[in-house]
Short mmCIF file of C-alpha atoms in Angstrom, two decimals:
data_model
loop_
_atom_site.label_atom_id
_atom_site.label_comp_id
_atom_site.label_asym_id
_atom_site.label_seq_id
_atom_site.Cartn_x
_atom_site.Cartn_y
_atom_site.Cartn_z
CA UNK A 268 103.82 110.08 49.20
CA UNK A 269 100.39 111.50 49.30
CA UNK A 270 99.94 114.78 47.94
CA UNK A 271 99.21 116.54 51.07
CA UNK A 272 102.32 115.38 53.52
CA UNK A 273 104.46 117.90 54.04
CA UNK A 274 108.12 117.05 53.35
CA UNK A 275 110.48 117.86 56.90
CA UNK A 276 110.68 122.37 57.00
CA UNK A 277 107.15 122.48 55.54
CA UNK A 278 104.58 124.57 57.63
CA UNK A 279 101.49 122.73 55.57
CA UNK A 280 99.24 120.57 58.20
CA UNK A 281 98.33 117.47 57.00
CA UNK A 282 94.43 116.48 56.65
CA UNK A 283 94.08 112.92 58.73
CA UNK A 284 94.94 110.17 56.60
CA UNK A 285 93.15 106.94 56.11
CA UNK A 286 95.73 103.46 56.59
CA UNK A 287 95.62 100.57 56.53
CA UNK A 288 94.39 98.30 59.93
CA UNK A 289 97.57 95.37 57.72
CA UNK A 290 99.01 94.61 54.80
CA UNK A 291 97.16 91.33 53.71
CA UNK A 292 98.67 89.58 50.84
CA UNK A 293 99.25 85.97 49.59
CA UNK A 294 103.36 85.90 50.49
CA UNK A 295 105.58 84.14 52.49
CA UNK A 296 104.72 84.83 56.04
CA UNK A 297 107.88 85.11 58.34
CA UNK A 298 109.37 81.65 59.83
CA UNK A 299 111.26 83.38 62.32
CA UNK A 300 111.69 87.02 63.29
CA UNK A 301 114.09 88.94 65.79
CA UNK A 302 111.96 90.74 68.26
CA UNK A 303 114.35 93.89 70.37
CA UNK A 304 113.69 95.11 73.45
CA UNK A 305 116.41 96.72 75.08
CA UNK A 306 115.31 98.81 77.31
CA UNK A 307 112.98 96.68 79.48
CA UNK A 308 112.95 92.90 79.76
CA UNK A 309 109.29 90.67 78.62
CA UNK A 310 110.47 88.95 82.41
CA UNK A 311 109.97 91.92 84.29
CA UNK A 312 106.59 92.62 86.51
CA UNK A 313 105.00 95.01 84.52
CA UNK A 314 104.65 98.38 87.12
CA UNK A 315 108.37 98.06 88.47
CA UNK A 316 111.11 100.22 86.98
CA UNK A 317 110.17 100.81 83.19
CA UNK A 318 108.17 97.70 82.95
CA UNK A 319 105.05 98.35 82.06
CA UNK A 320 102.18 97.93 78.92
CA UNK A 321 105.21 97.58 76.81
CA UNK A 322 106.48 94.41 78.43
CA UNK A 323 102.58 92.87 78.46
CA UNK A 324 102.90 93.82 74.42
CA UNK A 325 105.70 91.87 73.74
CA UNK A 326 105.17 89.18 75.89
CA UNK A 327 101.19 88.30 74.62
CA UNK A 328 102.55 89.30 70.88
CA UNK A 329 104.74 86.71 70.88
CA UNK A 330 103.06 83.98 72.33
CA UNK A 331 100.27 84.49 69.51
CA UNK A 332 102.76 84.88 66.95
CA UNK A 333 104.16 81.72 67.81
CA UNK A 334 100.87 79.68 68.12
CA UNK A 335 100.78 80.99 63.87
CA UNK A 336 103.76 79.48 63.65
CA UNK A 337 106.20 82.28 63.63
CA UNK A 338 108.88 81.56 66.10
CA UNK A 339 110.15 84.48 68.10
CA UNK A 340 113.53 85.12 69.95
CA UNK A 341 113.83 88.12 71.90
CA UNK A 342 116.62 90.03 72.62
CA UNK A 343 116.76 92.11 75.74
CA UNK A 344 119.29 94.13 78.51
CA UNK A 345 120.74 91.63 81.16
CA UNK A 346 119.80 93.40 84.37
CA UNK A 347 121.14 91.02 87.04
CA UNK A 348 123.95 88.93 87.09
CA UNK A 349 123.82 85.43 86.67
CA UNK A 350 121.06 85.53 84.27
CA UNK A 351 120.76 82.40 81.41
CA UNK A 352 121.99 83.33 78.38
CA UNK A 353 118.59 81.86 76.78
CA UNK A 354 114.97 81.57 78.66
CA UNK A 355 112.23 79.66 77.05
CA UNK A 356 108.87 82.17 77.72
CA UNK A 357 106.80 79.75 75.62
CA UNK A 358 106.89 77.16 73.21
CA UNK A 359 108.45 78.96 70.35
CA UNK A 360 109.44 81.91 72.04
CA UNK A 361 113.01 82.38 73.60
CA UNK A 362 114.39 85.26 75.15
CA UNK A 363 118.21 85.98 74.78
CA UNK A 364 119.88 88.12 77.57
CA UNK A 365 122.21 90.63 76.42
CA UNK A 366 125.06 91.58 78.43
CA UNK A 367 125.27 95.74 77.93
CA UNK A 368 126.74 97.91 80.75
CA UNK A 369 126.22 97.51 84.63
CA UNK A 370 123.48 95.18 85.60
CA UNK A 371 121.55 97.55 88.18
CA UNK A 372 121.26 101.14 88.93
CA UNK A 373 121.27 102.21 84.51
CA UNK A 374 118.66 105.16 84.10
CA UNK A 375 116.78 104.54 80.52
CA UNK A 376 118.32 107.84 79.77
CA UNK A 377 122.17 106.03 80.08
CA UNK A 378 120.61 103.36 77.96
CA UNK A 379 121.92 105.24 74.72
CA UNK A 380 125.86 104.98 75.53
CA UNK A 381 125.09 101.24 75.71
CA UNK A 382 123.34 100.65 72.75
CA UNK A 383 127.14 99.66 70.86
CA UNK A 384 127.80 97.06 73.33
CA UNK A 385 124.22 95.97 73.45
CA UNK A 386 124.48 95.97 69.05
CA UNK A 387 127.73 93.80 69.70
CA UNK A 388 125.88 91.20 71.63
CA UNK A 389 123.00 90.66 69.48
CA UNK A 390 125.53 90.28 66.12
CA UNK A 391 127.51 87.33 68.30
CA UNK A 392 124.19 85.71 69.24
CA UNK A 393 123.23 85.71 65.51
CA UNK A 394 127.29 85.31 63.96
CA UNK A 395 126.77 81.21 64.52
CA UNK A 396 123.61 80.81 62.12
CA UNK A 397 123.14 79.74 58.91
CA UNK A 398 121.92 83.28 56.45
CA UNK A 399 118.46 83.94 56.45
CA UNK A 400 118.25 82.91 60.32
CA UNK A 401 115.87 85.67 60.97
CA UNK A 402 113.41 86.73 58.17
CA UNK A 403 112.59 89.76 59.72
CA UNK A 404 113.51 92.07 62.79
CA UNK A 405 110.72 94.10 64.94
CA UNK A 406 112.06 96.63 67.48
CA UNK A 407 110.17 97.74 70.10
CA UNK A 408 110.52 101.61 71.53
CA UNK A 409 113.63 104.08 69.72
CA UNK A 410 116.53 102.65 71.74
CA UNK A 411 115.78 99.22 70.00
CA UNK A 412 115.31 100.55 66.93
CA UNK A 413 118.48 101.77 66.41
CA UNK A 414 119.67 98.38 67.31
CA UNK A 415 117.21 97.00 64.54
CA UNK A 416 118.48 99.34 61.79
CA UNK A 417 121.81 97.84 61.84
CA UNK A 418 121.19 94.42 62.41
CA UNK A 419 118.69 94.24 59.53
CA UNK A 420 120.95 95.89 57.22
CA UNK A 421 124.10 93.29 58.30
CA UNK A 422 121.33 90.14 57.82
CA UNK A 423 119.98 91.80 54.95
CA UNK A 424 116.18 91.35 56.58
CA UNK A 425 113.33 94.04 56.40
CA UNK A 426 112.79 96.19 59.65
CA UNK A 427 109.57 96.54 61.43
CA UNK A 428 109.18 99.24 64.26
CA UNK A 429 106.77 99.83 67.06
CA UNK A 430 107.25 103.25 68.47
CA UNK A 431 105.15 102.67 71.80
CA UNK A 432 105.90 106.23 72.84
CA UNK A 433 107.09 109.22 70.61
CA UNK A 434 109.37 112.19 72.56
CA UNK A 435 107.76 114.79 70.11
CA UNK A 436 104.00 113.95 71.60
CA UNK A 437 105.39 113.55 74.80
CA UNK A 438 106.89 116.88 74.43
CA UNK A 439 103.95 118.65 73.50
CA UNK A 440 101.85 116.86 76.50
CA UNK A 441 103.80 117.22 79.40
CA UNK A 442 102.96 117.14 82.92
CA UNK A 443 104.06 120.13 85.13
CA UNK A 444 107.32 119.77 86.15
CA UNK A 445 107.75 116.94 84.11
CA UNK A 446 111.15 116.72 81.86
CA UNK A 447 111.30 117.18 78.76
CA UNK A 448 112.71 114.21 76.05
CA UNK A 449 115.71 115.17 74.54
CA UNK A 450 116.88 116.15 71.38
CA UNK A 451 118.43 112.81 70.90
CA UNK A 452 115.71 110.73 71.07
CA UNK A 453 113.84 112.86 68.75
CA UNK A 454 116.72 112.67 66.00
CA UNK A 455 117.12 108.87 66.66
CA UNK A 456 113.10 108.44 66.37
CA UNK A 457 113.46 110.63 63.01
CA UNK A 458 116.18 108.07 61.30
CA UNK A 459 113.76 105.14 62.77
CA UNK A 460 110.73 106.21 60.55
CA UNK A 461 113.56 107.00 57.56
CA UNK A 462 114.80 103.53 58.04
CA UNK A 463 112.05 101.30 58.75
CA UNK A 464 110.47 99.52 55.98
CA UNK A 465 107.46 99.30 58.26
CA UNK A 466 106.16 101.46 60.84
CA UNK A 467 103.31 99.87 63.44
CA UNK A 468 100.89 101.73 65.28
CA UNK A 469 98.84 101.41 68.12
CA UNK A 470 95.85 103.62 66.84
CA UNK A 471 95.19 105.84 63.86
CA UNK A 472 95.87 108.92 66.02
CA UNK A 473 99.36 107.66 66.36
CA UNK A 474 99.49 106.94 62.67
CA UNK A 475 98.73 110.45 62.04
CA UNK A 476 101.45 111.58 64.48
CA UNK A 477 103.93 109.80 63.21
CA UNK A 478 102.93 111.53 59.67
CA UNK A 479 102.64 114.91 61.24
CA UNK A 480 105.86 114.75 63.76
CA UNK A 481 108.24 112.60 61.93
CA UNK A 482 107.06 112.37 58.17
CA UNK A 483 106.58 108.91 57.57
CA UNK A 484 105.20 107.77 54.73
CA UNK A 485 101.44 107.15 55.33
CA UNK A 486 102.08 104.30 53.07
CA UNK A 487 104.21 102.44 55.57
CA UNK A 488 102.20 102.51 58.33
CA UNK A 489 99.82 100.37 59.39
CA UNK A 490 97.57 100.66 62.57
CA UNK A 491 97.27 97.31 64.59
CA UNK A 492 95.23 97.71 68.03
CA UNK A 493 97.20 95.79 70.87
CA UNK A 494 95.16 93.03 72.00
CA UNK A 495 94.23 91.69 75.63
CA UNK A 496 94.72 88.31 77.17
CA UNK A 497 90.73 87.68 77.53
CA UNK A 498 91.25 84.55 79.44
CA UNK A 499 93.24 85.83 81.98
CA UNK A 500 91.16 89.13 81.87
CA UNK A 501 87.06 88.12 82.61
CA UNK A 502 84.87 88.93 84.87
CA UNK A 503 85.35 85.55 86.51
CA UNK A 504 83.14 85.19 90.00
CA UNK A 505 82.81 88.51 89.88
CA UNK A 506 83.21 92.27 91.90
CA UNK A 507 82.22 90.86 95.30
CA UNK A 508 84.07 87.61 95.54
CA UNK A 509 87.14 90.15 94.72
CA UNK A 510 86.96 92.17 96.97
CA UNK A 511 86.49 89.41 99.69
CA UNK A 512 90.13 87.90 98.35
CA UNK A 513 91.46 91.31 99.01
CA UNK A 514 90.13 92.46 101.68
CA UNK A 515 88.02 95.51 100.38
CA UNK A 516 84.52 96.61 101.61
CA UNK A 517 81.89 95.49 99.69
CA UNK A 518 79.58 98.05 99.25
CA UNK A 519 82.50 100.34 98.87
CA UNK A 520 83.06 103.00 96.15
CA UNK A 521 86.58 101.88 94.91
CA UNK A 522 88.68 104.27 92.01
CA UNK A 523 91.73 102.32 91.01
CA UNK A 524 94.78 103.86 89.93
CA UNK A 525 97.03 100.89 88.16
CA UNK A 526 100.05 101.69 86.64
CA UNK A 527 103.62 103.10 87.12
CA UNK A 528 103.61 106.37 89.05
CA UNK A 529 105.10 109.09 87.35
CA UNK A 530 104.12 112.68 86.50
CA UNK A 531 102.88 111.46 82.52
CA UNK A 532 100.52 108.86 84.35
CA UNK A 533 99.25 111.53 86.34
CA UNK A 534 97.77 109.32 89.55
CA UNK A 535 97.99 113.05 91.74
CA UNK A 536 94.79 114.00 89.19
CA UNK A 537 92.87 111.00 91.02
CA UNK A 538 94.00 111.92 94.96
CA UNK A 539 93.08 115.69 93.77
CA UNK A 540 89.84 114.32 92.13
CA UNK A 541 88.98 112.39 95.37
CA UNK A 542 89.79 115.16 97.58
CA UNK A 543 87.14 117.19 95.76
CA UNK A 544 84.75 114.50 96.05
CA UNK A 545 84.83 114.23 99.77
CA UNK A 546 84.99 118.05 100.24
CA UNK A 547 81.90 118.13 98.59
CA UNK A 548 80.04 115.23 100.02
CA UNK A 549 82.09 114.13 103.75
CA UNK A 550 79.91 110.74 104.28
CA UNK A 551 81.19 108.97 101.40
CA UNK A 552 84.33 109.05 103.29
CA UNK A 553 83.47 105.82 105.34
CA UNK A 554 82.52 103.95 102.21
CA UNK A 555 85.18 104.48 99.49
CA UNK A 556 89.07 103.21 98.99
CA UNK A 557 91.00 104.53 96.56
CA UNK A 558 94.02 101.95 96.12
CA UNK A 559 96.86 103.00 93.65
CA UNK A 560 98.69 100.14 92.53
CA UNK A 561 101.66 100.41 90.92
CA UNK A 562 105.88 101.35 91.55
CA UNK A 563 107.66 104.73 90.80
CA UNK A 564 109.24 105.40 87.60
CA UNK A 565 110.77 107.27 85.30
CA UNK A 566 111.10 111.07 86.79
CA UNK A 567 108.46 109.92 89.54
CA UNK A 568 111.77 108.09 90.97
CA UNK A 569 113.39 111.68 91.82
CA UNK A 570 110.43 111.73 94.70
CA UNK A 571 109.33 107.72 95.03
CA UNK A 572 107.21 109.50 98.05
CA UNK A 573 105.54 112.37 96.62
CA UNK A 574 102.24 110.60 96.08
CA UNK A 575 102.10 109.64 99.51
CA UNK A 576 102.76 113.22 100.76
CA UNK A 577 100.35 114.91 98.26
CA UNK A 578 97.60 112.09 99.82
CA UNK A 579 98.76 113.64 103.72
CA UNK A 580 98.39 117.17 102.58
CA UNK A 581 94.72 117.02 100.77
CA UNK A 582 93.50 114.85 104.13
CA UNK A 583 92.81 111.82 102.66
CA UNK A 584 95.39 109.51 103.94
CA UNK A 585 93.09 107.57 105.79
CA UNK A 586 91.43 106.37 102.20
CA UNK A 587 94.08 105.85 100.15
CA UNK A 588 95.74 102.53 99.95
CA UNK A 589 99.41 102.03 98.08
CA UNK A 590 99.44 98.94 96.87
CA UNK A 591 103.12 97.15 95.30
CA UNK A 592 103.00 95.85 91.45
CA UNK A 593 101.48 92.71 91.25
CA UNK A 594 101.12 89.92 88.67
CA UNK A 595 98.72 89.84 85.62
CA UNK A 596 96.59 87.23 87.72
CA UNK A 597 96.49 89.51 91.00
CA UNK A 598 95.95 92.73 88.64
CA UNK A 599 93.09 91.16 86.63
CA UNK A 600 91.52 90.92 90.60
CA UNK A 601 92.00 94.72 91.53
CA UNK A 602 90.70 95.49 88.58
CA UNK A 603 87.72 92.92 89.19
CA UNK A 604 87.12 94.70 92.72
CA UNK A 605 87.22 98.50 91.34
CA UNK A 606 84.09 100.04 90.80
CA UNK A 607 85.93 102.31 87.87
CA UNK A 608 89.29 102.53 86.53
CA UNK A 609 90.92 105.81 86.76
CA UNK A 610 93.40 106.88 83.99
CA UNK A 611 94.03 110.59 83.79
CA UNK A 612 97.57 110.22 82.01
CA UNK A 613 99.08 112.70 79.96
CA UNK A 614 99.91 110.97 76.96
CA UNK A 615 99.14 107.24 76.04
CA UNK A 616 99.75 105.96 72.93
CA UNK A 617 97.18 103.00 73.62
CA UNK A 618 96.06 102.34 76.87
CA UNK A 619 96.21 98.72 77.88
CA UNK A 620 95.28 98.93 80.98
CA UNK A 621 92.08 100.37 79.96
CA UNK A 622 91.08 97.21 77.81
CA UNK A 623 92.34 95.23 80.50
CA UNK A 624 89.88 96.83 82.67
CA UNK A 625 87.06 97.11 80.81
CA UNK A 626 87.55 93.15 79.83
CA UNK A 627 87.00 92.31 83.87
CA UNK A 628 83.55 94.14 84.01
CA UNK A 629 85.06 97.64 85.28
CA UNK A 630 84.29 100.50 83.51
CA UNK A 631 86.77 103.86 83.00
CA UNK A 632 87.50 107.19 83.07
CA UNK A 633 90.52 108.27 81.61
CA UNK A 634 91.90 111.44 79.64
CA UNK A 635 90.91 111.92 76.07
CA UNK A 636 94.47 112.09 74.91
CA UNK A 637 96.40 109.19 72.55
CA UNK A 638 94.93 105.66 72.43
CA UNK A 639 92.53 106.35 75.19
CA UNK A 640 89.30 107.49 72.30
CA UNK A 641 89.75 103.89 71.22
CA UNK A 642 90.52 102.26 74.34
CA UNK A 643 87.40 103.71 75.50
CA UNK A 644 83.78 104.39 74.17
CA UNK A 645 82.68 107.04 76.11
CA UNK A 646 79.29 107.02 77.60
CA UNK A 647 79.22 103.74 76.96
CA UNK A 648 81.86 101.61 78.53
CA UNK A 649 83.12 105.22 80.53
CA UNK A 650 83.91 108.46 80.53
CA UNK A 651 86.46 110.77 78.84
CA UNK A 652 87.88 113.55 80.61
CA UNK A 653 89.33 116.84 78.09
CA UNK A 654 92.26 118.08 80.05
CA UNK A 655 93.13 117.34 83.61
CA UNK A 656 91.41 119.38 86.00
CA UNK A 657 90.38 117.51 89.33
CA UNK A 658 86.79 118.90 89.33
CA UNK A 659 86.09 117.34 86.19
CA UNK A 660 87.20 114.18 87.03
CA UNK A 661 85.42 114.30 90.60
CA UNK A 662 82.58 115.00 88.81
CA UNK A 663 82.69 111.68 87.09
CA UNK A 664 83.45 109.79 89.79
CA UNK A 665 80.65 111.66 91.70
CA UNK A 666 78.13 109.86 88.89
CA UNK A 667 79.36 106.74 90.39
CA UNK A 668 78.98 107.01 93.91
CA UNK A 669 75.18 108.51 93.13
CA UNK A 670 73.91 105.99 91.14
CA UNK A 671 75.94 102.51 92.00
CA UNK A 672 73.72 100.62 89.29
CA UNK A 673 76.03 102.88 86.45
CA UNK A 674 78.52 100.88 88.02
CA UNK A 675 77.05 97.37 86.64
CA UNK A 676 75.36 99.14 83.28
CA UNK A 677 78.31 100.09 82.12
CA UNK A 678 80.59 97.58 83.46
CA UNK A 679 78.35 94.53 81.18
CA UNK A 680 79.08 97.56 78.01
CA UNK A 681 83.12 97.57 79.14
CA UNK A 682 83.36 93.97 78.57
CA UNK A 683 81.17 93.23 75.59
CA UNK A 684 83.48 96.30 74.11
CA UNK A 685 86.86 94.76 75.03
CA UNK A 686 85.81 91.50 73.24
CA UNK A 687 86.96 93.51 70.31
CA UNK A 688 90.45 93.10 71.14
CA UNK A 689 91.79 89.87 71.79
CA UNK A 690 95.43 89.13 71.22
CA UNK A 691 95.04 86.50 68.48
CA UNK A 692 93.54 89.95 66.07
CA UNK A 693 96.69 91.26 66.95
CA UNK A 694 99.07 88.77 66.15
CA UNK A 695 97.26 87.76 62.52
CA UNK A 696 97.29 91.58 61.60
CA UNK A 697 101.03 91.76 63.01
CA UNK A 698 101.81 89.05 60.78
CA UNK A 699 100.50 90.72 57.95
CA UNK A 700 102.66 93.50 58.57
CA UNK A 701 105.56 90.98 58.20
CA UNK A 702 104.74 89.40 55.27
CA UNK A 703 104.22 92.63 52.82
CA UNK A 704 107.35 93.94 54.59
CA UNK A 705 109.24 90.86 53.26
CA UNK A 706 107.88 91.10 50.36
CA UNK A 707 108.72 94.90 49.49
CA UNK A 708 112.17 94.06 50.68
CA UNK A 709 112.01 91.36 48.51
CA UNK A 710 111.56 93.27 45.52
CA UNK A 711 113.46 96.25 46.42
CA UNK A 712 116.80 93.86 46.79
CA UNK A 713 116.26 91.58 43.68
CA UNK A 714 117.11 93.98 41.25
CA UNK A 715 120.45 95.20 43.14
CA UNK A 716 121.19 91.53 42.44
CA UNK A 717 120.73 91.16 39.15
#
């Protein structure tokens, strides 16, 4: 442990470690690994329900993984009835639905009193293989890791984990009259990092958190930046030809909000922001759209209309266009057609959306909070906001609408810097993680044997 992490009751702040981006070594890398997602299925439209980044993670992770040769089965929550017990999402990929609890209407927050049934299903999918079936499991968000500690123990397999979010920085980030995580999730995301032989993380910020919250060992963490799907993500025929296949203006001025709509996301910073714009300047009224794409979720599904209200009380109704989730195809289009990406969340622990952005030609501005410092180089491919006050970001966007050429500048600087993070960087990395987490295991069980 290095000399200056505190152990848990300890009021001594750790400096900001260094780790490592993998583990590279000359092992065995994994043949085939047991990737859990319970909470949210890799088949559901990212933006709906708790679909979101995550689900785009998993998905492009494992496609990559398996083009290295690393076959990948998935198990997730059966959500509808009637579902196969086994889809093929790509050649080497399969995901295995999971009967736990009802199909519809389960809050994330009932997840928990399903995760024994959910446990159950994944030891009866693995019960008919031969030992050894699965070198290696990787959960994905706390309720799967809990999963993933038992079933590694019972197949006697190392166990990777990807946090994705973490209650205690939610915690200290909150929106107002957001609600709080609770104490469960921060005990079972304690006993994740205790039993994890590897810990993944999106960003070095989120290494350091997991240090500083949960007192992982620095020396099990390893920081591997989620990737983007570059093909599907390009600036293609470009911002006009866009906004002619979705029926936009074209000289418009066009802040996109993408994502799910919930207080952490923050998209009532962006109608507040706009607001101030137009206050301050009425004619750009007839030339700007501000679309937010995207579904309510989490505690934005207590009031799925609240965003629409807040747009009728601050007068700009008229300009504001809610848009349903789309596909990754029809995404990678609205974000084509924005002039800039607007991302004032709370907490992020990455930011894909922002890369995904950025890789189209659009540039951003976000919050400086999580991920976003990496996700984002501002000046350069966009701005960073500190905090979340309206002005600030009207301010920004105000930059925008006064010079439209900072549109293009630093749209051609947003997608030379997302070149930086293709998917295949993530999956090699990823798959270093594996093999020196095989190979501690390795070593840490051979002498129990003899």
């Amino acid at each position: 442990m290095n000399q200056y992490v505190s152990r848990r009751g300890s009021s001594r702040v750790a400096p900001r470690l260094r780790f490592p981006t993998a583990f590279p070594g000359g092992h065995r890398k994994p043949r085939r690994i047991a990737m859990l997602s319970v909470h949210t299925s890799p088949l559901h439209q990212p933006g709906t329900g708790d679909a979101g980044g995550m689900n785009v993670y998993i998905v492009e992770l494992a496609r990559r993984l398996a083009a290295i040769n690393i076959e990948v089965e998935i198990f997730t929550r059966s959500t509808a009835g009637g579902l196969p017990p086994v889809v093929e999402l790509a050649p080497g990929v399969l995901v295995r639905h999971i009967d736990a609890g009802p199909y519809e209407g389960l809050a994330k927050e009932e997840l928990p009193a399903q995760l024994c049934a959910f446990t159950h299903g994944v030891m009866q999918a693995w019960a008919g293989q031969r030992p050894g079936y699965y070198d290696l499991v990787h959960s994905h968000y706390w309720l799967s890791g809990h999963v993933g500690w038992l079933a590694a123990q019972r197949w006697g397999a190392p166990l990777v984990h990807a946090m994705h979010t973490m209650a205690k920085v939610k915690n200290a980030a909150l929106a107002a009259g957001d609600t709080p995580e609770p104490a469960a999730r921060v005990i079972g995301e304690t006993q994740i990092v205790d039993a994890a032989n590897r810990l993944i993380a999106n960003t070095a910020e989120e290494a350091d958190e997991l240090v500083r919250f949960y007192d992982a060992d620095p020396g099990s963490v390893a920081v591997v930046h989620p990737g983007v799907n570059l093909d599907r993500f390009s600036p293609a025929d470009g911002r006009a030809a866009a906004r002619a296949r979705l029926g936009l203006p074209k000289d418009a001025l066009i802040p996109l909000f993408a994502g799910r709509i919930q207080p952490l996301k923050a998209p009532d910073v962006l109608l507040r922001a706009v607001a101030v714009l137009l206050d301050r300047d009425p004619t750009l009224r007839s030339r700007m759209v501000v679309p937010v794409v995207g579904g309510p979720s989490g505690s934005g599904l207590a009031k799925p209309e609240e965003l629409q209200k807040l747009a009728a009380r601050l007068g700009i109704a008229d300009v504001v266009r809610f848009q349903p989730p789309v596909g990754q195809e029809q995404l990678a289009d609205w974000f084509r057609a924005a002039s800039v990406l607007v991302m004032p969340s709370h907490s992020e622990s990455f930011g894909l959306v922002a890369i995904e952005a950025q890789a189209v030609g659009t540039p951003v501005v976000a919050a400086a909070v999580g991920g976003l410092p990496v996700a984002v180089r501002d000046g350069v491919s966009g701005f960073l906001i500190p905090g979340h006050d309206p002005q600030a970001y009207a301010r920004a966007l105000a930059r925008f609408a006064e010079s439209p050429e900072l549109v293009a500048r630093m749209g051609a600087a947003a997608a030379a810097h997302a070149q930086g993070f293709g998917w295949d960087t993530a999956a090699s990395a990823t798959a270093d993680v594996y093999t020196a987490a095989m190979h501690e295991h390795r070593r840490r069980v051979r002498p129990l044997h003899v």
